[in-house]
Short mmCIF file of C-alpha atoms and ligand atoms in Angstrom, two decimals:
data_model
loop_
_atom_site.label_atom_id
_atom_site.label_comp_id
_atom_site.label_asym_id
_atom_site.label_seq_id
_atom_site.Cartn_x
_atom_site.Cartn_y
_atom_site.Cartn_z
CA MET A 19 23.60 -6.57 -5.93
CA THR A 20 20.10 -7.34 -7.13
CA ALA A 21 17.96 -10.44 -6.66
CA ALA A 22 18.41 -13.27 -9.13
CA LEU A 23 16.33 -13.36 -12.30
CA PRO A 24 13.35 -15.65 -11.69
CA SER A 25 14.04 -18.76 -13.78
CA SER A 26 10.96 -20.84 -12.96
CA PRO A 27 7.54 -20.13 -11.43
CA PRO A 28 7.43 -20.37 -7.62
CA ALA A 29 6.02 -23.52 -6.01
CA ALA A 30 2.22 -23.50 -5.62
CA GLY A 31 1.19 -21.49 -2.59
CA ALA A 32 4.75 -20.23 -2.00
CA ALA A 33 3.83 -16.57 -2.49
CA LYS A 34 0.97 -16.83 -0.01
CA ARG A 35 3.07 -18.65 2.60
CA GLN A 36 5.81 -16.05 2.27
CA PHE A 37 3.26 -13.24 2.54
CA LEU A 38 1.73 -14.66 5.72
CA HIS A 39 5.15 -15.22 7.25
CA ASP A 40 6.47 -11.73 6.41
CA ALA A 41 3.22 -10.05 7.41
CA ALA A 42 3.30 -11.71 10.84
CA GLU A 43 6.93 -10.60 11.31
CA HIS A 44 6.29 -7.00 10.31
CA VAL A 45 3.09 -6.62 12.27
CA ARG A 46 5.00 -7.57 15.42
CA ASP A 47 7.74 -5.07 14.60
CA VAL A 48 6.39 -2.02 16.41
CA GLY A 49 9.51 0.03 15.59
CA HIS A 50 9.05 -0.50 11.84
CA ARG A 51 5.37 0.43 12.01
CA GLU A 52 6.10 3.55 14.01
CA PHE A 53 8.84 4.58 11.55
CA VAL A 54 6.51 4.17 8.54
CA ARG A 55 3.74 6.03 10.37
CA ARG A 56 6.07 8.96 11.09
CA ALA A 57 7.46 8.95 7.53
CA LEU A 58 3.91 9.35 6.21
CA GLY A 59 2.89 11.98 8.78
CA GLY A 60 4.39 14.88 6.83
CA TYR A 61 2.87 13.57 3.60
CA TYR A 62 -0.71 13.77 4.95
CA THR A 63 -0.24 17.40 6.00
CA SER A 64 1.27 18.58 2.72
CA ARG A 65 -1.20 16.54 0.62
CA ASP A 66 -4.16 18.15 2.41
CA THR A 67 -2.62 21.62 2.09
CA GLN A 68 -2.16 21.17 -1.65
CA LYS A 69 -5.60 19.62 -2.14
CA ALA A 70 -7.12 22.66 -0.43
CA ARG A 71 -5.59 24.88 -3.13
CA TYR A 72 -7.77 23.27 -5.80
CA ARG A 73 -11.00 25.10 -6.40
CA ASP A 74 -12.74 21.72 -6.51
CA TRP A 75 -10.62 18.63 -5.88
CA GLU A 76 -13.52 16.27 -6.64
CA GLN A 77 -14.08 17.87 -10.03
CA ALA A 78 -10.37 17.62 -10.75
CA ARG A 79 -10.61 13.90 -9.94
CA ASP A 80 -13.48 13.61 -12.41
CA ALA A 81 -11.43 15.33 -15.11
CA ALA A 82 -8.35 13.16 -14.47
CA SER A 83 -10.45 10.02 -14.43
CA MET A 84 -12.17 11.02 -17.67
CA ALA A 85 -8.84 11.68 -19.43
CA LYS A 86 -7.61 8.20 -18.49
CA TRP A 87 -10.95 6.53 -19.20
CA SER A 88 -11.08 8.03 -22.64
CA ALA A 89 -7.51 6.92 -23.42
CA VAL A 90 -7.72 3.41 -21.98
CA ASN A 91 -10.94 2.73 -23.87
CA ARG A 92 -9.32 3.84 -27.14
CA LEU A 93 -5.91 2.23 -26.87
CA ASP A 94 -6.40 0.58 -30.27
CA GLU A 95 -6.66 4.05 -31.84
CA LEU A 96 -4.25 6.03 -29.64
CA LEU A 97 -1.27 3.68 -29.54
CA PRO A 98 -0.79 3.62 -33.35
CA ARG A 99 -1.31 7.39 -33.36
CA PHE A 100 1.38 7.77 -30.74
CA GLU A 101 3.71 5.43 -32.63
CA ALA A 102 3.30 7.38 -35.86
CA ALA A 103 3.99 10.73 -34.15
CA PHE A 104 6.91 9.36 -32.11
CA THR A 105 8.45 7.84 -35.25
CA ALA A 106 7.97 11.11 -37.12
CA ASN A 107 9.91 12.77 -34.27
CA GLY A 108 12.83 10.41 -34.96
CA GLY A 109 12.23 7.78 -32.27
CA GLN A 110 11.62 4.06 -32.63
CA VAL A 111 8.87 2.06 -30.95
CA HIS A 112 9.38 -1.59 -29.99
CA TRP A 113 6.35 -3.65 -28.96
CA ALA A 114 6.90 -6.23 -26.23
CA ARG A 115 4.27 -8.87 -25.48
CA ASP A 116 5.80 -9.88 -22.15
CA ALA A 117 8.72 -9.35 -19.80
CA GLU A 118 10.99 -11.75 -21.64
CA GLU A 119 10.47 -10.03 -24.96
CA ALA A 120 11.02 -6.60 -23.39
CA ARG A 121 14.31 -7.74 -21.81
CA ARG A 122 15.43 -9.21 -25.12
CA ILE A 123 14.66 -5.96 -26.98
CA VAL A 124 16.65 -3.89 -24.46
CA LEU A 125 19.60 -6.30 -24.57
CA GLU A 126 19.62 -6.19 -28.39
CA LEU A 127 19.59 -2.40 -28.35
CA LEU A 128 22.52 -2.36 -25.91
CA ALA A 129 24.42 -4.77 -28.14
CA THR A 130 23.76 -2.57 -31.19
CA ALA A 131 25.02 0.45 -29.27
CA LYS A 132 28.11 -1.51 -28.17
CA ALA A 133 27.28 -0.32 -24.69
CA LYS A 134 29.21 -1.12 -21.56
CA ALA A 135 27.75 1.14 -18.91
CA VAL A 136 24.06 1.84 -18.38
CA ILE A 137 22.51 4.49 -16.18
CA LYS A 138 18.86 4.32 -15.19
CA SER A 139 16.33 6.66 -13.70
CA LYS A 140 13.27 5.49 -11.79
CA CYS A 141 11.29 3.02 -13.89
CA MET A 142 8.85 0.65 -12.23
CA THR A 143 8.21 -1.05 -15.56
CA SER A 144 11.85 -2.11 -15.58
CA GLU A 145 11.34 -3.57 -12.09
CA GLU A 146 8.31 -5.40 -13.44
CA ILE A 147 10.41 -7.08 -16.15
CA HIS A 148 13.42 -7.68 -13.82
CA LEU A 149 15.63 -5.71 -16.17
CA ASN A 150 18.55 -4.99 -13.83
CA GLN A 151 19.12 -8.67 -13.15
CA ALA A 152 19.09 -9.43 -16.89
CA LEU A 153 21.55 -6.60 -17.63
CA GLU A 154 23.89 -7.62 -14.83
CA ALA A 155 23.72 -11.27 -15.93
CA ASP A 156 24.90 -10.10 -19.36
CA GLY A 157 27.82 -8.22 -17.85
CA TYR A 158 26.56 -4.64 -18.04
CA GLY A 159 27.27 -2.22 -15.24
CA VAL A 160 23.95 -0.66 -14.21
CA VAL A 161 23.54 2.30 -11.88
CA GLU A 162 20.27 3.65 -10.55
CA SER A 163 20.39 7.45 -10.59
CA ASP A 164 17.26 8.19 -8.53
CA LEU A 165 18.48 8.71 -4.96
CA GLY A 166 15.97 6.34 -3.37
CA GLU A 167 16.57 3.68 -6.01
CA PHE A 168 20.35 4.14 -5.69
CA ILE A 169 20.11 3.53 -1.94
CA GLN A 170 18.01 0.42 -2.56
CA GLN A 171 20.48 -0.79 -5.18
CA LEU A 172 23.35 -0.44 -2.70
CA ARG A 173 21.26 -2.30 -0.10
CA GLY A 174 20.51 -5.08 -2.60
CA GLU A 175 16.78 -4.62 -2.10
CA PRO A 176 13.89 -3.89 -4.46
CA PRO A 177 11.88 -0.66 -3.91
CA TYR A 178 9.88 -0.71 -0.70
CA HIS A 179 7.20 1.62 -2.12
CA PHE A 180 6.86 2.43 -5.81
CA VAL A 181 7.02 6.19 -5.19
CA PHE A 182 9.23 6.33 -2.07
CA PRO A 183 11.59 3.41 -2.69
CA CYS A 184 13.61 3.74 0.55
CA MET A 185 11.05 5.24 2.93
CA HIS A 186 11.84 2.48 5.47
CA VAL A 187 15.54 3.38 5.72
CA ARG A 188 16.82 5.67 8.48
CA ARG A 189 19.22 8.52 7.79
CA ASP A 190 22.02 6.97 9.84
CA GLU A 191 21.64 3.74 7.86
CA ILE A 192 22.07 5.70 4.62
CA SER A 193 25.15 7.41 6.02
CA ASP A 194 26.66 4.03 6.98
CA LEU A 195 25.75 2.61 3.56
CA PHE A 196 27.51 5.45 1.74
CA GLY A 197 30.50 5.08 4.07
CA GLN A 198 30.72 1.39 3.28
CA HIS A 199 30.27 1.66 -0.52
CA LEU A 200 31.57 5.15 -1.34
CA GLY A 201 34.03 5.70 1.50
CA THR A 202 32.40 8.90 2.71
CA PRO A 203 32.52 10.17 6.33
CA PRO A 204 29.39 9.78 8.48
CA THR A 205 26.85 12.61 8.35
CA ASP A 206 23.34 13.24 9.66
CA SER A 207 22.60 15.97 7.13
CA PRO A 208 20.09 15.05 4.38
CA GLU A 209 21.63 17.73 2.16
CA GLU A 210 25.11 16.28 2.57
CA LEU A 211 23.84 12.76 1.89
CA THR A 212 22.20 14.03 -1.31
CA MET A 213 25.42 15.79 -2.32
CA ILE A 214 27.43 12.61 -1.79
CA ALA A 215 25.14 10.71 -4.16
CA ARG A 216 25.15 13.59 -6.61
CA ARG A 217 28.98 13.83 -6.69
CA HIS A 218 29.23 10.07 -7.18
CA MET A 219 26.68 10.12 -9.98
CA ARG A 220 27.96 13.02 -12.09
CA ARG A 221 30.79 11.12 -13.71
CA LEU A 222 28.57 8.10 -14.33
CA TYR A 223 26.16 10.11 -16.48
CA VAL A 224 29.01 11.12 -18.75
CA ASP A 225 30.50 7.62 -18.89
CA ALA A 226 27.21 5.80 -19.56
CA ASP A 227 26.53 4.72 -23.14
CA VAL A 228 22.83 4.17 -22.64
CA GLY A 229 20.29 5.87 -20.39
CA ILE A 230 17.12 3.97 -19.44
CA THR A 231 14.05 5.78 -18.11
CA GLY A 232 10.40 5.07 -17.53
CA ALA A 233 7.58 7.29 -18.78
CA ASN A 234 4.70 8.81 -16.87
CA PHE A 235 2.59 9.57 -19.91
CA LEU A 236 2.81 9.09 -23.69
CA VAL A 237 1.08 11.87 -25.61
CA ALA A 238 -0.59 10.50 -28.74
CA GLU A 239 -1.19 13.84 -30.47
CA THR A 240 2.47 14.93 -30.32
CA GLY A 241 4.40 11.67 -29.97
CA GLN A 242 6.11 12.93 -26.81
CA ILE A 243 7.09 11.12 -23.64
CA SER A 244 6.33 12.92 -20.39
CA ILE A 245 8.57 12.26 -17.41
CA THR A 246 7.99 13.87 -14.05
CA GLU A 247 10.65 13.83 -11.31
CA ASN A 248 12.08 15.77 -8.38
CA GLU A 249 15.82 15.31 -8.75
CA GLY A 250 16.63 16.14 -12.37
CA ASN A 251 18.34 12.76 -12.72
CA ALA A 252 15.93 11.52 -15.41
CA ARG A 253 16.82 14.55 -17.55
CA LEU A 254 20.51 13.74 -17.35
CA THR A 255 19.84 10.03 -17.91
CA ALA A 256 17.87 10.81 -21.06
CA ALA A 257 20.10 13.57 -22.40
CA LEU A 258 23.74 12.65 -21.80
CA PRO A 259 24.24 9.03 -22.99
CA ARG A 260 24.35 8.24 -26.71
CA MET A 261 21.15 6.22 -26.58
CA HIS A 262 17.95 6.78 -24.62
CA ILE A 263 15.64 3.82 -24.03
CA ALA A 264 12.29 4.47 -22.33
CA ILE A 265 10.16 1.57 -21.11
CA ALA A 266 6.44 2.03 -20.53
CA GLY A 267 3.25 0.02 -20.20
CA ILE A 268 0.76 0.49 -23.04
CA GLU A 269 -1.74 2.07 -20.62
CA LYS A 270 0.47 5.17 -20.25
CA VAL A 271 -0.86 6.76 -23.41
CA VAL A 272 -3.12 9.84 -23.21
CA GLU A 273 -4.70 11.57 -26.14
CA ARG A 274 -3.80 15.23 -25.83
CA LEU A 275 -1.06 17.41 -24.44
CA ASP A 276 -3.83 19.26 -22.59
CA ASP A 277 -4.58 16.10 -20.57
CA LEU A 278 -1.27 16.64 -18.77
CA ALA A 279 -2.60 19.95 -17.43
CA VAL A 280 -4.79 17.99 -15.05
CA LEU A 281 -2.85 14.73 -14.72
CA LEU A 282 0.57 16.15 -13.77
CA PRO A 283 -0.63 18.30 -10.83
CA MET A 284 -2.97 15.53 -9.62
CA LEU A 285 -0.09 13.06 -9.69
CA ALA A 286 2.14 15.40 -7.69
CA THR A 287 -0.51 16.33 -5.13
CA ALA A 288 -1.95 12.87 -4.54
CA GLY A 289 1.42 11.15 -4.62
CA ALA A 290 3.76 13.46 -2.76
CA GLY A 291 1.72 16.42 -1.46
CA GLN A 292 3.34 18.77 -3.98
CA PRO A 293 1.60 21.34 -6.18
CA MET A 294 3.77 20.14 -9.06
CA THR A 295 6.77 17.85 -9.26
CA CYS A 296 10.01 19.84 -9.66
CA TYR A 297 10.92 18.77 -13.20
CA ASN A 298 8.32 18.00 -15.86
CA THR A 299 9.91 17.21 -19.20
CA LEU A 300 8.55 16.24 -22.58
CA TYR A 301 10.90 14.24 -24.77
CA ALA A 302 10.25 14.42 -28.50
CA GLY A 303 12.81 12.22 -30.20
CA PRO A 304 16.60 12.21 -30.35
CA ARG A 305 18.88 15.21 -30.82
CA ARG A 306 18.23 17.12 -34.04
CA GLU A 307 20.64 18.97 -36.20
CA GLY A 308 21.77 22.15 -34.52
CA GLU A 309 20.71 21.01 -31.04
CA ALA A 310 23.35 21.12 -28.31
CA ASP A 311 22.39 18.03 -26.37
CA GLY A 312 20.22 14.92 -26.39
CA PRO A 313 20.85 11.31 -27.40
CA GLU A 314 21.74 10.18 -30.91
CA GLU A 315 19.01 7.51 -30.74
CA MET A 316 15.76 7.28 -28.82
CA HIS A 317 13.77 4.08 -28.35
CA LEU A 318 10.57 3.27 -26.57
CA VAL A 319 9.73 -0.26 -25.42
CA LEU A 320 5.95 -0.53 -25.14
CA LEU A 321 5.06 -3.34 -22.77
CA ASP A 322 1.86 -5.36 -22.71
CA ASN A 323 2.63 -8.08 -20.13
CA SER A 324 -1.05 -9.02 -19.56
CA ARG A 325 -2.37 -5.47 -19.76
CA THR A 326 -4.52 -6.35 -22.79
CA ALA A 327 -6.04 -9.21 -20.77
CA LEU A 328 -6.97 -6.69 -18.09
CA LEU A 329 -8.30 -4.39 -20.81
CA ALA A 330 -10.59 -7.20 -21.95
CA ASP A 331 -12.11 -7.38 -18.45
CA ALA A 332 -14.79 -4.68 -18.60
CA GLU A 333 -15.40 -4.91 -14.86
CA GLN A 334 -11.81 -4.18 -13.81
CA ARG A 335 -10.50 -2.33 -16.84
CA ASP A 336 -10.30 0.92 -14.92
CA ALA A 337 -7.33 -0.50 -12.97
CA LEU A 338 -5.40 0.52 -16.11
CA HIS A 339 -6.17 4.17 -15.29
CA CYS A 340 -3.56 4.04 -12.53
CA ILE A 341 -0.99 6.83 -12.78
CA ARG A 342 1.24 5.19 -10.10
CA CYS A 343 0.97 8.10 -7.68
CA GLY A 344 1.14 5.81 -4.63
CA ALA A 345 -1.63 7.62 -2.74
CA CYS A 346 -3.53 4.38 -2.11
CA LEU A 347 -0.46 2.86 -0.44
CA ASN A 348 -0.01 5.86 1.81
CA VAL A 349 -3.50 5.56 3.28
CA CYS A 350 -3.78 1.78 3.41
CA PRO A 351 -3.89 0.30 6.94
CA ILE A 352 -2.56 -3.01 5.61
CA PHE A 353 0.42 -1.41 3.87
CA LYS A 354 1.21 0.62 6.98
CA ASN A 355 1.24 -2.51 9.11
CA VAL A 356 2.88 -5.13 6.90
CA GLY A 357 5.21 -2.81 4.93
CA GLY A 358 6.14 -2.82 1.25
CA PHE A 359 8.38 -5.91 1.00
CA THR A 360 5.72 -8.24 2.38
CA TYR A 361 3.69 -8.00 -0.82
CA GLY A 362 6.55 -9.63 -2.78
CA THR A 363 5.44 -7.72 -5.89
CA THR A 364 6.63 -4.84 -8.06
CA TYR A 365 3.50 -2.84 -7.27
CA GLN A 366 2.67 -2.88 -3.58
CA GLY A 367 -0.40 -1.81 -1.63
CA PRO A 368 -4.02 -1.80 -2.76
CA ILE A 369 -3.43 -1.25 -6.48
CA GLY A 370 -0.69 -3.88 -6.42
CA SER A 371 -3.16 -6.29 -4.84
CA VAL A 372 -5.63 -5.55 -7.62
CA ILE A 373 -3.33 -5.80 -10.64
CA THR A 374 -0.76 -8.40 -9.57
CA PRO A 375 -3.23 -11.30 -9.88
CA HIS A 376 -3.86 -10.09 -13.44
CA LEU A 377 -0.16 -9.68 -14.24
CA ARG A 378 1.14 -12.81 -12.52
CA GLY A 379 -1.79 -15.19 -12.08
CA LEU A 380 -4.90 -15.13 -9.92
CA LYS A 381 -4.32 -18.56 -8.38
CA GLU A 382 -0.90 -17.74 -6.94
CA TRP A 383 -1.53 -14.07 -6.07
CA ASN A 384 -5.14 -13.88 -4.97
CA HIS A 385 -4.15 -13.87 -1.30
CA LEU A 386 -3.22 -10.19 -1.79
CA SER A 387 -6.89 -9.39 -2.45
CA GLY A 388 -7.74 -11.06 0.85
CA ALA A 389 -5.26 -8.85 2.70
CA SER A 390 -7.59 -5.89 2.89
CA SER A 391 -9.85 -4.36 5.49
CA LEU A 392 -12.09 -3.14 2.61
CA CYS A 393 -12.25 0.22 4.39
CA GLY A 394 -12.24 2.00 1.02
CA ALA A 395 -9.56 4.54 2.02
CA CYS A 396 -7.65 3.63 -1.16
CA THR A 397 -10.64 4.35 -3.39
CA ASP A 398 -11.20 7.70 -1.65
CA ALA A 399 -7.54 8.65 -2.13
CA CYS A 400 -7.26 7.69 -5.79
CA PRO A 401 -6.95 10.80 -8.00
CA VAL A 402 -8.31 8.93 -11.03
CA ARG A 403 -11.22 7.32 -9.16
CA ILE A 404 -10.29 3.67 -9.55
CA ASP A 405 -12.78 1.56 -7.61
CA ILE A 406 -9.91 -0.20 -5.86
CA HIS A 407 -11.59 -1.91 -2.93
CA HIS A 408 -14.40 -3.30 -5.07
CA HIS A 409 -11.79 -4.75 -7.43
CA LEU A 410 -10.30 -6.58 -4.46
CA LEU A 411 -13.72 -8.13 -3.97
CA HIS A 412 -13.95 -8.94 -7.69
CA ASN A 413 -10.61 -10.77 -7.48
CA ARG A 414 -11.81 -12.72 -4.43
CA ARG A 415 -15.01 -13.70 -6.24
CA ASN A 416 -13.16 -14.71 -9.40
CA ALA A 417 -10.70 -16.81 -7.39
CA ALA A 418 -13.53 -18.54 -5.54
CA ARG A 419 -15.22 -19.32 -8.88
CA SER A 420 -12.11 -20.54 -10.64
CA SER A 421 -10.66 -22.69 -7.86
CA PRO A 422 -13.13 -23.13 -5.01
CA ASP A 423 -11.74 -24.09 -1.62
CA ARG A 424 -13.42 -27.42 -0.66
CA LEU A 425 -13.20 -26.84 3.08
CA GLU A 426 -14.65 -23.35 2.73
CA ARG A 427 -17.54 -24.67 0.64
CA ILE A 428 -18.29 -27.41 3.16
CA GLY A 429 -18.23 -24.79 5.93
CA GLN A 430 -20.58 -22.51 4.02
CA LYS A 431 -23.01 -25.37 3.29
CA LEU A 432 -23.00 -26.36 6.95
CA PHE A 433 -23.63 -22.80 8.03
CA ALA A 434 -26.46 -22.42 5.48
CA ALA A 435 -28.09 -25.64 6.77
CA VAL A 436 -27.92 -24.37 10.36
CA ALA A 437 -28.95 -20.80 9.59
CA ARG A 438 -32.08 -22.02 7.76
CA ARG A 439 -33.33 -23.76 10.98
CA PRO A 440 -33.89 -21.26 13.80
CA TRP A 441 -33.99 -23.96 16.52
CA LEU A 442 -30.65 -25.39 15.30
CA PHE A 443 -29.14 -21.92 15.06
CA ALA A 444 -30.25 -21.12 18.65
CA THR A 445 -28.87 -24.46 19.92
CA GLY A 446 -25.57 -23.81 18.13
CA GLY A 447 -25.37 -20.36 19.72
CA TRP A 448 -26.06 -21.82 23.17
CA LEU A 449 -23.38 -24.46 22.66
CA PHE A 450 -20.93 -21.85 21.43
CA ARG A 451 -21.48 -19.61 24.49
CA LYS A 452 -21.09 -22.55 26.86
CA THR A 453 -17.87 -23.85 25.30
CA LEU A 454 -16.14 -20.57 24.52
CA GLY A 455 -14.37 -20.45 27.89
CA LEU A 456 -13.24 -24.04 27.41
CA ALA A 457 -11.88 -23.23 23.94
CA LYS A 458 -9.91 -20.39 25.47
CA ALA A 459 -8.39 -22.73 28.01
CA ILE A 460 -7.50 -25.64 25.73
CA ARG A 461 -6.72 -23.54 22.61
CA PRO A 462 -7.71 -26.07 19.92
CA PRO A 463 -5.45 -26.10 16.83
CA VAL A 464 -8.20 -24.68 14.62
CA LEU A 465 -8.13 -21.47 16.71
CA SER A 466 -4.41 -21.35 17.47
CA ALA A 467 -3.46 -18.98 14.62
CA TRP A 468 -6.27 -16.61 15.59
CA LEU A 469 -5.43 -16.75 19.30
CA ALA A 470 -1.71 -16.22 18.69
CA THR A 471 -2.19 -12.47 18.39
CA ARG A 472 -5.62 -11.89 19.95
CA ASP A 473 -7.50 -12.38 23.20
CA LEU A 474 -10.75 -14.25 23.02
CA PRO A 475 -13.48 -11.96 24.38
CA PRO A 476 -15.81 -13.48 27.02
CA ALA A 477 -19.02 -15.04 25.72
CA PRO A 478 -22.15 -12.92 26.14
CA ALA A 479 -24.54 -14.14 28.85
CA GLN A 480 -27.45 -14.44 26.41
CA SER A 481 -28.06 -14.55 22.67
CA PHE A 482 -28.89 -11.48 20.62
CA ARG A 483 -32.43 -12.74 20.11
CA ALA A 484 -32.98 -13.21 23.85
CA ALA A 485 -31.58 -9.75 24.54
CA TRP A 486 -33.83 -8.27 21.86
CA LYS A 487 -36.92 -9.95 23.32
CA ARG A 488 -36.09 -8.60 26.80
CA ARG A 489 -35.62 -5.16 25.37
CA GLN A 490 -39.01 -5.28 23.61
CA ARG A 491 -40.68 -6.23 26.88
S1 SF4 B 6 -4.61 3.22 -7.87
FE1 SF4 B 6 -5.02 5.41 -7.78
S2 SF4 B 6 -4.17 6.02 -5.79
FE2 SF4 B 6 -3.27 4.01 -6.24
S3 SF4 B 6 -1.34 4.45 -7.27
FE3 SF4 B 6 -2.88 4.22 -8.88
S4 SF4 B 6 -3.62 6.28 -9.28
FE4 SF4 B 6 -2.56 6.37 -7.32
#
C-alpha cells in the first residue's frame, strides 16, 4: 500500500530529471492547477479574517520567531532539560542519529510490546524516516487515523501537502475509494464521508497495541509533548493503545509552556486560517495510578537526521524554526503550478526546497532551490519569519561553489568578456536582433526546451542604448 523502502541512493541526477518531468506534466494539467487554486481559495479568506483579529500580527510574528530563535540557539541546554522532565514524568527518550536508527528503535519497541497492530496519527517525521514501509516490511498492520492520511494510505500515495495531505483529491474520488476498500455506498456528503472513516477507525483504536504520533512542540520546562489537531484522532491514538510512541525532530523543543500561547494560535492561523486548532493536548507521560485512561508506556524518539548539521550553519540555522504550518506552500506560485508530488520529498514547497538539500544532500537536491520565482511570498507568509527565499539563494550559491557547472562557468566568462567591451556588446546585440527571427523559424536545439512552452517575442527594432540616446535628444 505504501512505496517501497529506499534501499540505495538514487542514480545521480535522477531526482532532478524526475522533478523536471513531473513539473512539465503538472504545469500542462490545467484541471489540476484549477483544482488546487480553488482548494486554496477558502484558505486565503479565512487566514486573512483570522489575521485581522490579532491586535498586531507583525508583532505576534516577532514573538513567535523569538520563541523559536531562543530555543533553537539553546538546543544543547533545552534538550537535556526536556529529557530530564519527560523522564521524571514517566516517559522514555530515545535519541536517533538518522532515519535508520529511528526505524530500528521503533521496531525494537514494537517487539518489546509484542505488538501486532499499530495505529498512527499524522506524523511527518515518520514520513521522513519511511516508517510505514519499515513496519509493513516487518509484518505489522499499520493504519493512518488522520482522515487525509488515511485517504492517502488507501490511494497508496504519500501526502501531497504536509498539512493538507489529500487536498488534490476530489470528493467523488474519495467516495469511490471508500466504496472500493470499505464497501460503502457512494455519497457526495463530506459529513458522511467523515463518518464512514470514523466508523471504520473506532474498532482499530481499541485493537491497536501501539499508537504512534508526531509532536508539534516539546516543552522543556514541563517535559510535555504538545500535539495540535482537528479530528481528535491523535488523542485516541495516544490514549487507547498500551504503548504510545511519539517521533519528533530535535528542533521541536521550546523552553516554556508560555511559548505555546503564541505558537499554537500562529500555527493554526497561518496554516489553516483557524483561530485555534480544535484539539490542543499536552501529554505528560504514561497513565498514572488512579487515572482512567492513557498508555502503560510512553516513548519519544528524538530525531537528528542532519538537523545538527543545519544547526551548525549559522546562515541558514533559522530554517529549524519551522513549525510546519504549511503557509509558505499555500502562497507559493511554484507549488500551485507543479503540485506537491513533483517535489519528490517529505517536505514540499519553499521550506522543503530549503531543508531537503540539507537533509538529503545538496548535490542531488539543489534543483529544488532553483525552482523558485524568488518572489518572497513564502517569507512574507511565514509566521516565524524564516528568510525562506534568501535561503534558496544560499543553497544555489553553495551548490555552485561545491560543484560548479563547467558549461555555466564558460558561459559566464564569455559574457563577462563581451560585457566589458562596449563595442563587442553592441555588435552582439545587433547580431542577436538580426538573427532572432531566424532562430524562431529553425528552432535550434539549444532553445527547444524554452520554446516548447513559450512564444519568442519579436526582436526590438533598436538597442536600449540607441533608444535612450534618441530619448535624450
Ligand atoms: S517555513 Fe514558515 S511558513 Fe513554511 S511551513 Fe515553516 S513555519 Fe510555516
